[in-house]
CSV table of C-alpha atoms in Angstrom, one decimal:
chain,number,residue,atom,x,y,z
G,23,UNK,CA,28.6,-7.4,33.5
G,24,UNK,CA,24.9,-6.6,33.8
G,25,UNK,CA,26.0,-2.5,33.2
G,26,UNK,CA,27.3,-4.0,29.8
G,27,UNK,CA,23.7,-5.9,28.9
G,28,UNK,CA,21.8,-1.8,30.4
G,29,UNK,CA,24.1,-0.6,27.4
G,30,UNK,CA,23.4,-2.9,24.2
G,31,UNK,CA,19.5,-3.2,25.3
G,32,UNK,CA,19.5,0.8,25.3
G,33,UNK,CA,22.0,0.5,21.9
G,34,UNK,CA,18.7,-2.0,20.1
G,35,UNK,CA,15.7,0.5,21.8
G,36,UNK,CA,16.5,2.8,20.7
G,37,UNK,CA,17.7,2.5,17.2
G,38,UNK,CA,14.0,0.7,16.9
G,39,UNK,CA,12.9,3.8,18.4
G,40,UNK,CA,14.7,6.2,15.3
G,41,UNK,CA,14.1,3.9,12.7
G,42,UNK,CA,10.3,4.8,12.3
G,43,UNK,CA,10.1,7.5,10.6
G,44,UNK,CA,9.3,6.8,7.6
G,45,UNK,CA,6.3,9.8,7.5
G,46,UNK,CA,8.5,12.1,8.1
G,47,UNK,CA,8.7,14.4,4.7
G,48,UNK,CA,12.6,15.2,4.0
G,49,UNK,CA,12.3,19.1,3.6
G,50,UNK,CA,10.6,22.0,4.8
G,51,UNK,CA,9.3,24.9,2.9
G,52,UNK,CA,9.3,25.5,-0.5
G,53,UNK,CA,13.5,26.1,-0.5
G,54,UNK,CA,15.3,23.4,1.8
G,55,UNK,CA,12.3,20.9,-0.2
G,56,UNK,CA,14.3,21.5,-3.3
G,57,UNK,CA,16.7,20.6,-1.9
G,58,UNK,CA,16.2,17.2,-0.7
G,59,UNK,CA,17.2,18.5,2.4
G,60,UNK,CA,20.0,18.4,1.9
G,61,UNK,CA,20.6,22.2,3.3
G,62,UNK,CA,21.1,21.4,6.3
G,63,UNK,CA,25.0,22.8,6.6
G,64,UNK,CA,23.7,25.7,3.9
G,65,UNK,CA,21.3,28.4,5.3
G,66,UNK,CA,19.7,29.0,2.8
G,67,UNK,CA,16.4,30.5,4.2
G,68,UNK,CA,14.8,30.5,7.9
G,69,UNK,CA,12.1,27.6,7.5
G,70,UNK,CA,15.0,24.6,6.4
G,71,UNK,CA,18.0,26.6,8.9
G,72,UNK,CA,15.2,26.4,11.7
G,73,UNK,CA,14.4,22.9,11.4
G,74,UNK,CA,17.5,21.3,10.4
G,75,UNK,CA,20.2,23.5,12.7
G,76,UNK,CA,18.6,26.3,14.9
G,77,UNK,CA,21.9,27.0,14.9
G,78,UNK,CA,22.6,28.8,11.5
G,79,UNK,CA,19.8,30.9,11.8
G,80,UNK,CA,22.9,33.9,13.1
G,81,UNK,CA,23.2,34.0,9.3
G,82,UNK,CA,20.5,36.2,9.3
G,83,UNK,CA,20.7,39.7,10.8
G,84,UNK,CA,17.1,41.0,9.3
G,85,UNK,CA,13.8,40.7,10.1
G,86,UNK,CA,12.1,38.2,8.0
G,87,UNK,CA,9.0,36.1,8.2
G,88,UNK,CA,8.3,32.5,5.4
G,89,UNK,CA,5.0,31.3,4.8
G,90,UNK,CA,5.2,27.9,2.7
G,91,UNK,CA,2.4,26.1,1.6
G,92,UNK,CA,3.6,22.7,0.1
G,93,UNK,CA,1.0,20.2,-1.4
G,94,UNK,CA,1.8,16.6,-1.1
G,95,UNK,CA,-0.3,14.6,-3.5
G,96,UNK,CA,-1.4,10.6,-3.3
G,97,UNK,CA,-3.0,8.0,-5.7
G,98,UNK,CA,-3.4,4.8,-3.4
G,99,UNK,CA,-6.5,2.6,-4.7
G,100,UNK,CA,-8.8,0.3,-1.9
G,101,UNK,CA,-8.7,-3.9,-3.0
G,102,UNK,CA,-11.2,-6.2,-1.0
G,103,UNK,CA,-13.3,-9.5,-1.7
G,104,UNK,CA,-16.1,-10.7,0.2
G,105,UNK,CA,-16.5,-14.5,-0.4
G,106,UNK,CA,-20.6,-14.9,-1.4
G,107,UNK,CA,-22.8,-18.0,-2.8
G,108,UNK,CA,-22.0,-17.0,-6.2
G,109,UNK,CA,-18.5,-16.7,-5.9
G,110,UNK,CA,-16.5,-14.2,-4.7
G,111,UNK,CA,-17.6,-10.6,-5.4
G,112,UNK,CA,-15.1,-7.8,-5.4
G,113,UNK,CA,-13.7,-4.6,-6.5
G,114,UNK,CA,-11.7,-1.9,-5.5
G,115,UNK,CA,-11.6,2.3,-5.2
G,116,UNK,CA,-9.4,4.5,-5.8
G,117,UNK,CA,-9.3,7.3,-3.7
G,118,UNK,CA,-10.6,10.7,-4.8
G,119,UNK,CA,-8.3,13.1,-2.1
G,120,UNK,CA,-6.6,15.2,-4.5
G,121,UNK,CA,-4.1,17.4,-2.6
G,122,UNK,CA,-2.9,18.1,0.9
G,123,UNK,CA,-2.0,20.8,2.1
G,124,UNK,CA,1.5,20.9,4.2
G,125,UNK,CA,1.9,24.2,6.1
G,126,UNK,CA,5.1,26.5,6.6
G,127,UNK,CA,4.9,29.6,8.5
G,128,UNK,CA,8.5,30.6,10.2
G,129,UNK,CA,10.4,34.2,11.6
G,130,UNK,CA,13.8,35.8,12.5
G,131,UNK,CA,14.5,37.9,14.0
G,132,UNK,CA,18.1,40.0,14.4
G,133,UNK,CA,20.3,42.6,14.1
G,134,UNK,CA,24.0,42.2,12.9
G,135,UNK,CA,25.4,44.4,15.6
G,136,UNK,CA,23.3,42.3,18.2
G,137,UNK,CA,24.4,39.0,19.5
G,138,UNK,CA,21.7,37.2,20.4
G,139,UNK,CA,19.4,35.5,17.2
G,140,UNK,CA,15.6,34.3,17.7
G,141,UNK,CA,13.3,32.7,16.0
G,142,UNK,CA,9.9,30.7,15.8
G,143,UNK,CA,8.2,28.4,13.1
G,144,UNK,CA,5.3,26.0,13.0
G,145,UNK,CA,6.1,23.1,10.4
G,146,UNK,CA,3.7,21.1,9.3
G,147,UNK,CA,5.9,18.2,8.4
G,148,UNK,CA,4.2,14.9,7.4
G,149,UNK,CA,0.0,15.0,6.1
G,150,UNK,CA,-1.7,12.2,4.4
G,151,UNK,CA,-5.0,11.3,4.0
G,152,UNK,CA,-7.3,9.1,2.0
G,153,UNK,CA,-11.4,9.5,0.9
G,154,UNK,CA,-12.3,6.5,-0.6
G,155,UNK,CA,-16.7,7.8,-2.2
G,156,UNK,CA,-19.4,4.5,-0.9
G,157,UNK,CA,-18.9,2.6,-4.0
G,158,UNK,CA,-21.6,-0.7,-4.7
G,159,UNK,CA,-18.8,-2.2,-6.6
G,160,UNK,CA,-16.6,-2.5,-3.8
G,161,UNK,CA,-17.3,-4.6,-0.9
G,162,UNK,CA,-16.0,-2.9,2.3
G,163,UNK,CA,-17.3,0.9,0.2
G,164,UNK,CA,-21.2,-0.5,0.0
G,165,UNK,CA,-23.1,2.2,1.2
G,166,UNK,CA,-23.6,0.3,5.8
G,167,UNK,CA,-27.2,-0.6,5.5
G,168,UNK,CA,-25.8,-3.4,2.9
G,169,UNK,CA,-22.8,-4.5,5.0
G,170,UNK,CA,-20.4,-2.1,4.0
G,171,UNK,CA,-18.1,1.2,5.2
G,172,UNK,CA,-19.5,3.1,3.0
G,173,UNK,CA,-17.5,6.2,3.0
G,174,UNK,CA,-14.8,6.1,4.6
G,175,UNK,CA,-12.5,9.3,5.0
G,176,UNK,CA,-8.8,10.1,7.3
G,177,UNK,CA,-6.9,13.2,8.2
G,178,UNK,CA,-3.3,12.9,9.6
G,179,UNK,CA,-1.2,16.8,10.1
G,180,UNK,CA,2.0,16.2,12.1
G,181,UNK,CA,2.7,20.4,12.7
G,182,UNK,CA,6.2,20.5,14.9
G,183,UNK,CA,6.5,24.7,17.1
G,184,UNK,CA,9.8,25.4,17.6
G,185,UNK,CA,11.4,28.9,19.2
G,186,UNK,CA,15.1,28.7,18.8
G,187,UNK,CA,17.1,31.7,20.7
G,188,UNK,CA,20.7,31.4,19.4
G,189,UNK,CA,23.2,33.6,20.7
G,190,UNK,CA,26.6,34.1,20.1
C-alpha cells in the first residue's frame, strides 16, 4: 500500500515539474525553428540534431560549424492605477526594448569510416526582457523622486551547453 502511494505521489510531482516549461522556444537554430521544432527524427541540420535527438548526429560525417542568431520580439504594455484625492490616476507604458537576440552555436565532427561522432553546442533556448522608460503619465514608471519606480528593465537568457559523443 505504501509503495502505491509513493508511486502516485512521484507521478503527480513529476507531471507538475515538467509542465512548467512554457518559456522554452520550440526549436534551435534557423532550420529547426522554421520547422517549428518538428524535425526531431529528421536531422536537417546539426543544431536541431544536437538539441532534440543527439544520436542523429551520426548522419553528419564531416567537420561542421554552425552559428545562428534568432531575434525574439514582444510588445508588452505596463498598466497601473493609484488612488488620488481627485480620483484614480491611471496610465500605461509601452515596452521600447525592440528585439532580443538568441544565439545558437554548434559544431559536429566525424568521419565517414569512423564509429565515433562528436558534437558540442551552446544554445539560447529561451530569452526575453522588457524596457519600460521613465514616464510621468504612468504612476508606476514615474521618477523615483515622485514615488514611482522610474525606468524598469529586465533581461533573461537561458543558455544550454551540451557535449555529445555518439558511437555506433
